[in-house]
Amino acid sequence: MLRTAIALVLMVCAGALPAAAKTVKTDTILVAPAVTNPGAASIPDEDLPDASGAGNGDVEESLPVIEEDLQPITQSPNAPTEVPQVFYGTSSLPPLVARMHDQLMDAAKSGDMEKLRMVLESNEVPPTLSLTETGDPIEFLKSVSGDQDGLEVLAILADTLDAGFIHVDEGTPQEMYIWPYFARYPFSALTKEQKVEMYRLITATDFAEMEAYGVWLFYRVGIGKDGTLHYFVAGE
């Protein structure tokens, strides 16, 4: 009997026989139904934040904002604000100014850089052709031209002199006649017709860059009231 009792105990522990049922005390939990808003949009599960507070659609997952990138482009202090009177042709020019204009135009249309050299050398002072050192003026103009003969620069000079011009600083030592008038004209005041004139000299991409800074950055010609060529230059 003792041996039989021990065997039965071992079988129960090993799971061969069902053990006596064990009563577990349980509590009934009532879950209140979720209150829904029929007009509210449902949020996909993947957009819900996880335990760390960040989800797949979390805004904080985006690239950091660099403060420098938010800085607006500072316009040049030289940006024009007043709308000047625009002139066309040469009939209103003083004789000496008209003479220099015509000499430059003839040299440009000839396609001969040496003719332009003659005009430059006859000038009272060496005109400004660059904001940096240039050396020989004709060789410099050839070096910045799209072709090796400087014909592109001559074409730009002719188109510039053919545009409308303005008369600035009248009655002062800085009195000047400037081509094209866009060099001293506020961009915000340009009409569509004027922009068509402008696009004969530059591209829309060029203008977008200039507009950001508020100043004309392409070629311009400045002739003093005594007929002296002061500059044929690009840049600010």
PDB file of C-alpha atoms in Angstrom:
ATOM      1  CA  MET A   1       0.000   0.000   0.000  1.00  0.00           C
ATOM      2  CA  LEU A   2       2.768   2.418   0.914  1.00  0.00           C
ATOM      3  CA  ARG A   3       4.503   1.717  -2.401  1.00  0.00           C
ATOM      4  CA  THR A   4       1.235   2.260  -4.263  1.00  0.00           C
ATOM      5  CA  ALA A   5       0.588   5.604  -2.505  1.00  0.00           C
ATOM      6  CA  ILE A   6       4.090   6.853  -3.321  1.00  0.00           C
ATOM      7  CA  ALA A   7       3.590   5.908  -6.992  1.00  0.00           C
ATOM      8  CA  LEU A   8       0.316   7.800  -7.175  1.00  0.00           C
ATOM      9  CA  VAL A   9       1.947  10.940  -5.695  1.00  0.00           C
ATOM     10  CA  LEU A  10       4.777  10.769  -8.223  1.00  0.00           C
ATOM     11  CA  MET A  11       2.296  10.406 -11.126  1.00  0.00           C
ATOM     12  CA  VAL A  12       0.340  13.486 -10.037  1.00  0.00           C
ATOM     13  CA  CYS A  13       3.534  15.580  -9.776  1.00  0.00           C
ATOM     14  CA  ALA A  14       4.625  14.409 -13.212  1.00  0.00           C
ATOM     15  CA  GLY A  15       1.272  15.426 -14.736  1.00  0.00           C
ATOM     16  CA  ALA A  16       0.214  11.919 -15.604  1.00  0.00           C
ATOM     17  CA  LEU A  17      -2.896  12.331 -13.502  1.00  0.00           C
ATOM     18  CA  PRO A  18      -4.999  15.522 -13.272  1.00  0.00           C
ATOM     19  CA  ALA A  19      -4.311  17.493 -10.146  1.00  0.00           C
ATOM     20  CA  ALA A  20      -7.113  18.870  -8.080  1.00  0.00           C
ATOM     21  CA  ALA A  21      -8.626  22.012  -9.553  1.00  0.00           C
ATOM     22  CA  LYS A  22      -7.265  25.247  -8.096  1.00  0.00           C
ATOM     23  CA  THR A  23      -9.725  28.087  -7.504  1.00  0.00           C
ATOM     24  CA  VAL A  24      -8.463  31.528  -8.635  1.00  0.00           C
ATOM     25  CA  LYS A  25     -10.234  34.628  -7.429  1.00  0.00           C
ATOM     26  CA  THR A  26     -11.075  36.988 -10.318  1.00  0.00           C
ATOM     27  CA  ASP A  27     -12.535  40.493 -10.590  1.00  0.00           C
ATOM     28  CA  THR A  28     -14.891  41.612 -13.308  1.00  0.00           C
ATOM     29  CA  ILE A  29     -13.581  44.792 -15.111  1.00  0.00           C
ATOM     30  CA  LEU A  30     -16.150  46.840 -16.970  1.00  0.00           C
ATOM     31  CA  VAL A  31     -14.715  48.776 -19.952  1.00  0.00           C
ATOM     32  CA  ALA A  32     -16.650  51.916 -20.885  1.00  0.00           C
ATOM     33  CA  PRO A  33     -17.318  52.239 -24.621  1.00  0.00           C
ATOM     34  CA  ALA A  34     -15.143  54.796 -26.411  1.00  0.00           C
ATOM     35  CA  VAL A  35     -16.792  58.097 -27.147  1.00  0.00           C
ATOM     36  CA  THR A  36     -16.432  58.818 -30.836  1.00  0.00           C
ATOM     37  CA  ASN A  37     -16.847  61.999 -32.821  1.00  0.00           C
ATOM     38  CA  PRO A  38     -18.451  61.222 -36.152  1.00  0.00           C
ATOM     39  CA  GLY A  39     -16.910  64.350 -37.686  1.00  0.00           C
ATOM     40  CA  ALA A  40     -13.355  63.681 -36.526  1.00  0.00           C
ATOM     41  CA  ALA A  41     -10.854  62.264 -38.992  1.00  0.00           C
ATOM     42  CA  SER A  42      -9.340  58.924 -38.083  1.00  0.00           C
ATOM     43  CA  ILE A  43      -5.591  58.773 -37.430  1.00  0.00           C
ATOM     44  CA  PRO A  44      -3.644  55.813 -38.837  1.00  0.00           C
ATOM     45  CA  ASP A  45      -1.974  53.687 -36.201  1.00  0.00           C
ATOM     46  CA  GLU A  46       1.452  54.231 -37.710  1.00  0.00           C
ATOM     47  CA  ASP A  47       1.087  58.002 -37.118  1.00  0.00           C
ATOM     48  CA  LEU A  48       0.379  57.606 -33.425  1.00  0.00           C
ATOM     49  CA  PRO A  49       3.341  58.264 -31.123  1.00  0.00           C
ATOM     50  CA  ASP A  50       4.988  55.303 -29.426  1.00  0.00           C
ATOM     51  CA  ALA A  51       6.066  55.137 -25.819  1.00  0.00           C
ATOM     52  CA  SER A  52       9.032  57.419 -26.521  1.00  0.00           C
ATOM     53  CA  GLY A  53       6.710  60.117 -27.828  1.00  0.00           C
ATOM     54  CA  ALA A  54       7.840  59.880 -31.469  1.00  0.00           C
ATOM     55  CA  GLY A  55       5.975  58.277 -34.321  1.00  0.00           C
ATOM     56  CA  ASN A  56       6.712  57.547 -37.949  1.00  0.00           C
ATOM     57  CA  GLY A  57       5.084  60.828 -38.937  1.00  0.00           C
ATOM     58  CA  ASP A  58       6.558  62.873 -36.069  1.00  0.00           C
ATOM     59  CA  VAL A  59       7.659  66.340 -37.208  1.00  0.00           C
ATOM     60  CA  GLU A  60      10.743  66.098 -35.005  1.00  0.00           C
ATOM     61  CA  GLU A  61      12.069  63.407 -37.363  1.00  0.00           C
ATOM     62  CA  SER A  62      12.677  66.116 -40.038  1.00  0.00           C
ATOM     63  CA  LEU A  63      16.053  67.687 -40.776  1.00  0.00           C
ATOM     64  CA  PRO A  64      17.223  70.377 -38.348  1.00  0.00           C
ATOM     65  CA  VAL A  65      16.691  73.983 -39.419  1.00  0.00           C
ATOM     66  CA  ILE A  66      19.910  75.930 -39.898  1.00  0.00           C
ATOM     67  CA  GLU A  67      19.456  79.510 -38.786  1.00  0.00           C
ATOM     68  CA  GLU A  68      21.672  80.888 -41.545  1.00  0.00           C
ATOM     69  CA  ASP A  69      19.325  79.434 -44.162  1.00  0.00           C
ATOM     70  CA  LEU A  70      16.507  81.624 -42.887  1.00  0.00           C
ATOM     71  CA  GLN A  71      18.396  84.888 -43.313  1.00  0.00           C
ATOM     72  CA  PRO A  72      16.937  87.066 -46.115  1.00  0.00           C
ATOM     73  CA  ILE A  73      19.185  88.309 -48.878  1.00  0.00           C
ATOM     74  CA  THR A  74      20.368  91.787 -47.955  1.00  0.00           C
ATOM     75  CA  GLN A  75      19.815  94.237 -50.748  1.00  0.00           C
ATOM     76  CA  SER A  76      22.669  96.462 -51.795  1.00  0.00           C
ATOM     77  CA  PRO A  77      22.646  99.955 -50.283  1.00  0.00           C
ATOM     78  CA  ASN A  78      23.124 101.175 -53.863  1.00  0.00           C
ATOM     79  CA  ALA A  79      19.696  99.888 -54.904  1.00  0.00           C
ATOM     80  CA  PRO A  80      17.855 102.755 -56.667  1.00  0.00           C
ATOM     81  CA  THR A  81      14.612 104.001 -55.165  1.00  0.00           C
ATOM     82  CA  GLU A  82      13.614 106.935 -57.388  1.00  0.00           C
ATOM     83  CA  VAL A  83      12.188 106.522 -60.877  1.00  0.00           C
ATOM     84  CA  PRO A  84      14.316 108.601 -63.280  1.00  0.00           C
ATOM     85  CA  GLN A  85      13.314 109.950 -66.690  1.00  0.00           C
ATOM     86  CA  VAL A  86      14.354 107.660 -69.541  1.00  0.00           C
ATOM     87  CA  PHE A  87      15.650 108.961 -72.880  1.00  0.00           C
ATOM     88  CA  TYR A  88      16.140 107.254 -76.237  1.00  0.00           C
ATOM     89  CA  GLY A  89      18.279 108.081 -79.245  1.00  0.00           C
ATOM     90  CA  THR A  90      21.029 110.689 -79.266  1.00  0.00           C
ATOM     91  CA  SER A  91      19.201 113.872 -80.222  1.00  0.00           C
ATOM     92  CA  SER A  92      18.943 115.056 -76.608  1.00  0.00           C
ATOM     93  CA  LEU A  93      22.609 114.388 -75.817  1.00  0.00           C
ATOM     94  CA  PRO A  94      25.185 117.187 -75.569  1.00  0.00           C
ATOM     95  CA  PRO A  95      27.437 117.178 -78.669  1.00  0.00           C
ATOM     96  CA  LEU A  96      30.506 115.798 -76.891  1.00  0.00           C
ATOM     97  CA  VAL A  97      28.504 113.010 -75.276  1.00  0.00           C
ATOM     98  CA  ALA A  98      26.837 112.132 -78.580  1.00  0.00           C
ATOM     99  CA  ARG A  99      30.266 112.079 -80.261  1.00  0.00           C
ATOM    100  CA  MET A 100      31.670 109.540 -77.777  1.00  0.00           C
ATOM    101  CA  HIS A 101      28.484 107.465 -78.008  1.00  0.00           C
ATOM    102  CA  ASP A 102      28.712 107.324 -81.806  1.00  0.00           C
ATOM    103  CA  GLN A 103      32.441 106.471 -81.777  1.00  0.00           C
ATOM    104  CA  LEU A 104      31.833 103.561 -79.400  1.00  0.00           C
ATOM    105  CA  MET A 105      28.862 102.360 -81.438  1.00  0.00           C
ATOM    106  CA  ASP A 106      30.801 102.490 -84.726  1.00  0.00           C
ATOM    107  CA  ALA A 107      33.699 100.545 -83.216  1.00  0.00           C
ATOM    108  CA  ALA A 108      31.361  97.944 -81.734  1.00  0.00           C
ATOM    109  CA  LYS A 109      29.470  97.388 -84.982  1.00  0.00           C
ATOM    110  CA  SER A 110      32.690  97.135 -87.005  1.00  0.00           C
ATOM    111  CA  GLY A 111      33.693  93.919 -85.272  1.00  0.00           C
ATOM    112  CA  ASP A 112      37.251  95.256 -85.010  1.00  0.00           C
ATOM    113  CA  MET A 113      38.652  95.406 -81.482  1.00  0.00           C
ATOM    114  CA  GLU A 114      41.505  97.639 -82.646  1.00  0.00           C
ATOM    115  CA  LYS A 115      39.006 100.333 -83.613  1.00  0.00           C
ATOM    116  CA  LEU A 116      37.696 100.165 -80.080  1.00  0.00           C
ATOM    117  CA  ARG A 117      41.273 100.522 -78.850  1.00  0.00           C
ATOM    118  CA  MET A 118      41.591 103.786 -80.768  1.00  0.00           C
ATOM    119  CA  VAL A 119      38.473 105.132 -79.063  1.00  0.00           C
ATOM    120  CA  LEU A 120      39.688 104.117 -75.631  1.00  0.00           C
ATOM    121  CA  GLU A 121      43.135 105.585 -76.145  1.00  0.00           C
ATOM    122  CA  SER A 122      41.670 108.900 -77.342  1.00  0.00           C
ATOM    123  CA  ASN A 123      39.767 109.148 -74.069  1.00  0.00           C
ATOM    124  CA  GLU A 124      40.941 111.727 -71.547  1.00  0.00           C
ATOM    125  CA  VAL A 125      41.509 109.024 -68.896  1.00  0.00           C
ATOM    126  CA  PRO A 126      41.635 105.212 -69.097  1.00  0.00           C
ATOM    127  CA  PRO A 127      38.028 104.077 -68.613  1.00  0.00           C
ATOM    128  CA  THR A 128      37.125 101.491 -66.014  1.00  0.00           C
ATOM    129  CA  LEU A 129      36.614  98.119 -67.691  1.00  0.00           C
ATOM    130  CA  SER A 130      36.715  95.943 -64.578  1.00  0.00           C
ATOM    131  CA  LEU A 131      36.481  96.212 -60.816  1.00  0.00           C
ATOM    132  CA  THR A 132      39.951  94.626 -60.686  1.00  0.00           C
ATOM    133  CA  GLU A 133      43.223  95.186 -62.551  1.00  0.00           C
ATOM    134  CA  THR A 134      42.888  94.659 -66.303  1.00  0.00           C
ATOM    135  CA  GLY A 135      46.244  95.300 -67.944  1.00  0.00           C
ATOM    136  CA  ASP A 136      45.896  95.849 -71.692  1.00  0.00           C
ATOM    137  CA  PRO A 137      42.250  96.921 -72.169  1.00  0.00           C
ATOM    138  CA  ILE A 138      41.649  95.107 -75.464  1.00  0.00           C
ATOM    139  CA  GLU A 139      43.290  91.880 -74.327  1.00  0.00           C
ATOM    140  CA  PHE A 140      41.200  92.033 -71.166  1.00  0.00           C
ATOM    141  CA  LEU A 141      37.956  92.474 -73.114  1.00  0.00           C
ATOM    142  CA  LYS A 142      38.889  89.531 -75.311  1.00  0.00           C
ATOM    143  CA  SER A 143      39.570  87.405 -72.228  1.00  0.00           C
ATOM    144  CA  VAL A 144      36.081  87.990 -70.789  1.00  0.00           C
ATOM    145  CA  SER A 145      34.340  87.504 -74.136  1.00  0.00           C
ATOM    146  CA  GLY A 146      32.666  84.234 -75.007  1.00  0.00           C
ATOM    147  CA  ASP A 147      34.797  84.064 -78.144  1.00  0.00           C
ATOM    148  CA  GLN A 148      38.518  84.605 -78.563  1.00  0.00           C
ATOM    149  CA  ASP A 149      38.132  87.659 -80.814  1.00  0.00           C
ATOM    150  CA  GLY A 150      36.023  89.710 -78.404  1.00  0.00           C
ATOM    151  CA  LEU A 151      33.053  89.877 -80.754  1.00  0.00           C
ATOM    152  CA  GLU A 152      30.599  88.992 -77.987  1.00  0.00           C
ATOM    153  CA  VAL A 153      31.797  91.956 -75.925  1.00  0.00           C
ATOM    154  CA  LEU A 154      31.425  94.239 -78.954  1.00  0.00           C
ATOM    155  CA  ALA A 155      27.856  92.999 -79.420  1.00  0.00           C
ATOM    156  CA  ILE A 156      27.091  93.689 -75.756  1.00  0.00           C
ATOM    157  CA  LEU A 157      28.538  97.186 -76.088  1.00  0.00           C
ATOM    158  CA  ALA A 158      26.385  97.897 -79.160  1.00  0.00           C
ATOM    159  CA  ASP A 159      23.206  96.593 -77.509  1.00  0.00           C
ATOM    160  CA  THR A 160      23.945  98.577 -74.348  1.00  0.00           C
ATOM    161  CA  LEU A 161      24.419 101.822 -76.263  1.00  0.00           C
ATOM    162  CA  ASP A 162      21.241 101.123 -78.240  1.00  0.00           C
ATOM    163  CA  ALA A 163      19.136 100.948 -75.067  1.00  0.00           C
ATOM    164  CA  GLY A 164      17.454 103.834 -73.299  1.00  0.00           C
ATOM    165  CA  PHE A 165      19.629 105.996 -71.049  1.00  0.00           C
ATOM    166  CA  ILE A 166      19.318 108.329 -68.065  1.00  0.00           C
ATOM    167  CA  HIS A 167      20.939 111.603 -67.046  1.00  0.00           C
ATOM    168  CA  VAL A 168      22.076 111.526 -63.394  1.00  0.00           C
ATOM    169  CA  ASP A 169      23.669 113.874 -60.843  1.00  0.00           C
ATOM    170  CA  GLU A 170      22.975 116.893 -63.018  1.00  0.00           C
ATOM    171  CA  GLY A 171      24.924 119.999 -62.006  1.00  0.00           C
ATOM    172  CA  THR A 172      27.503 118.061 -59.961  1.00  0.00           C
ATOM    173  CA  PRO A 173      31.030 116.828 -60.751  1.00  0.00           C
ATOM    174  CA  GLN A 174      29.511 113.314 -60.986  1.00  0.00           C
ATOM    175  CA  GLU A 175      27.070 114.301 -63.750  1.00  0.00           C
ATOM    176  CA  MET A 176      26.745 111.330 -66.091  1.00  0.00           C
ATOM    177  CA  TYR A 177      24.814 109.788 -68.961  1.00  0.00           C
ATOM    178  CA  ILE A 178      24.301 106.076 -68.297  1.00  0.00           C
ATOM    179  CA  TRP A 179      23.312 103.226 -70.604  1.00  0.00           C
ATOM    180  CA  PRO A 180      21.191 101.168 -70.077  1.00  0.00           C
ATOM    181  CA  TYR A 181      18.809 103.020 -67.793  1.00  0.00           C
ATOM    182  CA  PHE A 182      18.207  99.790 -65.837  1.00  0.00           C
ATOM    183  CA  ALA A 183      21.477 100.517 -64.022  1.00  0.00           C
ATOM    184  CA  ARG A 184      19.721 103.268 -62.038  1.00  0.00           C
ATOM    185  CA  TYR A 185      16.090 102.210 -62.282  1.00  0.00           C
ATOM    186  CA  PRO A 186      14.144 100.544 -59.414  1.00  0.00           C
ATOM    187  CA  PHE A 187      13.239  97.032 -60.551  1.00  0.00           C
ATOM    188  CA  SER A 188       9.882  97.152 -58.783  1.00  0.00           C
ATOM    189  CA  ALA A 189       8.796 100.017 -61.062  1.00  0.00           C
ATOM    190  CA  LEU A 190       9.567  98.246 -64.349  1.00  0.00           C
ATOM    191  CA  THR A 191       6.594  97.719 -66.651  1.00  0.00           C
ATOM    192  CA  LYS A 192       6.155  94.665 -68.843  1.00  0.00           C
ATOM    193  CA  GLU A 193       7.245  96.683 -71.858  1.00  0.00           C
ATOM    194  CA  GLN A 194      10.403  97.749 -70.033  1.00  0.00           C
ATOM    195  CA  LYS A 195      11.156  94.177 -69.027  1.00  0.00           C
ATOM    196  CA  VAL A 196      10.969  93.174 -72.689  1.00  0.00           C
ATOM    197  CA  GLU A 197      13.615  95.854 -73.353  1.00  0.00           C
ATOM    198  CA  MET A 198      15.688  94.464 -70.517  1.00  0.00           C
ATOM    199  CA  TYR A 199      15.474  90.864 -71.701  1.00  0.00           C
ATOM    200  CA  ARG A 200      17.128  91.949 -74.933  1.00  0.00           C
ATOM    201  CA  LEU A 201      20.265  92.421 -72.799  1.00  0.00           C
ATOM    202  CA  ILE A 202      20.004  89.723 -70.142  1.00  0.00           C
ATOM    203  CA  THR A 203      18.090  86.513 -69.370  1.00  0.00           C
ATOM    204  CA  ALA A 204      15.290  86.017 -66.868  1.00  0.00           C
ATOM    205  CA  THR A 205      17.722  84.044 -64.702  1.00  0.00           C
ATOM    206  CA  ASP A 206      20.130  86.989 -64.672  1.00  0.00           C
ATOM    207  CA  PHE A 207      17.312  89.321 -63.685  1.00  0.00           C
ATOM    208  CA  ALA A 208      16.175  87.067 -60.818  1.00  0.00           C
ATOM    209  CA  GLU A 209      19.658  87.267 -59.320  1.00  0.00           C
ATOM    210  CA  MET A 210      19.849  91.035 -59.766  1.00  0.00           C
ATOM    211  CA  GLU A 211      16.369  91.517 -58.336  1.00  0.00           C
ATOM    212  CA  ALA A 212      17.408  89.661 -55.182  1.00  0.00           C
ATOM    213  CA  TYR A 213      20.144  92.244 -54.584  1.00  0.00           C
ATOM    214  CA  GLY A 214      18.238  95.188 -56.029  1.00  0.00           C
ATOM    215  CA  VAL A 215      20.985  96.379 -58.384  1.00  0.00           C
ATOM    216  CA  TRP A 216      21.962  96.013 -62.034  1.00  0.00           C
ATOM    217  CA  LEU A 217      24.986  93.706 -62.319  1.00  0.00           C
ATOM    218  CA  PHE A 218      25.387  93.472 -66.093  1.00  0.00           C
ATOM    219  CA  TYR A 219      27.344  95.784 -68.397  1.00  0.00           C
ATOM    220  CA  ARG A 220      26.732  99.522 -68.356  1.00  0.00           C
ATOM    221  CA  VAL A 221      28.340 102.557 -69.989  1.00  0.00           C
ATOM    222  CA  GLY A 222      28.896 105.898 -68.285  1.00  0.00           C
ATOM    223  CA  ILE A 223      29.861 109.039 -70.235  1.00  0.00           C
ATOM    224  CA  GLY A 224      30.482 112.371 -68.528  1.00  0.00           C
ATOM    225  CA  LYS A 225      28.954 115.633 -69.745  1.00  0.00           C
ATOM    226  CA  ASP A 226      32.319 116.544 -71.332  1.00  0.00           C
ATOM    227  CA  GLY A 227      32.255 113.400 -73.483  1.00  0.00           C
ATOM    228  CA  THR A 228      34.710 111.401 -71.351  1.00  0.00           C
ATOM    229  CA  LEU A 229      34.027 107.659 -71.208  1.00  0.00           C
ATOM    230  CA  HIS A 230      34.221 106.797 -67.519  1.00  0.00           C
ATOM    231  CA  TYR A 231      33.360 103.119 -67.659  1.00  0.00           C
ATOM    232  CA  PHE A 232      32.182 100.112 -69.624  1.00  0.00           C
ATOM    233  CA  VAL A 233      31.912  97.604 -66.831  1.00  0.00           C
ATOM    234  CA  ALA A 234      29.856  94.804 -65.304  1.00  0.00           C
ATOM    235  CA  GLY A 235      29.326  94.072 -61.621  1.00  0.00           C
ATOM    236  CA  GLU A 236      28.637  96.338 -58.664  1.00  0.00           C
TER     237      GLU A 236
END
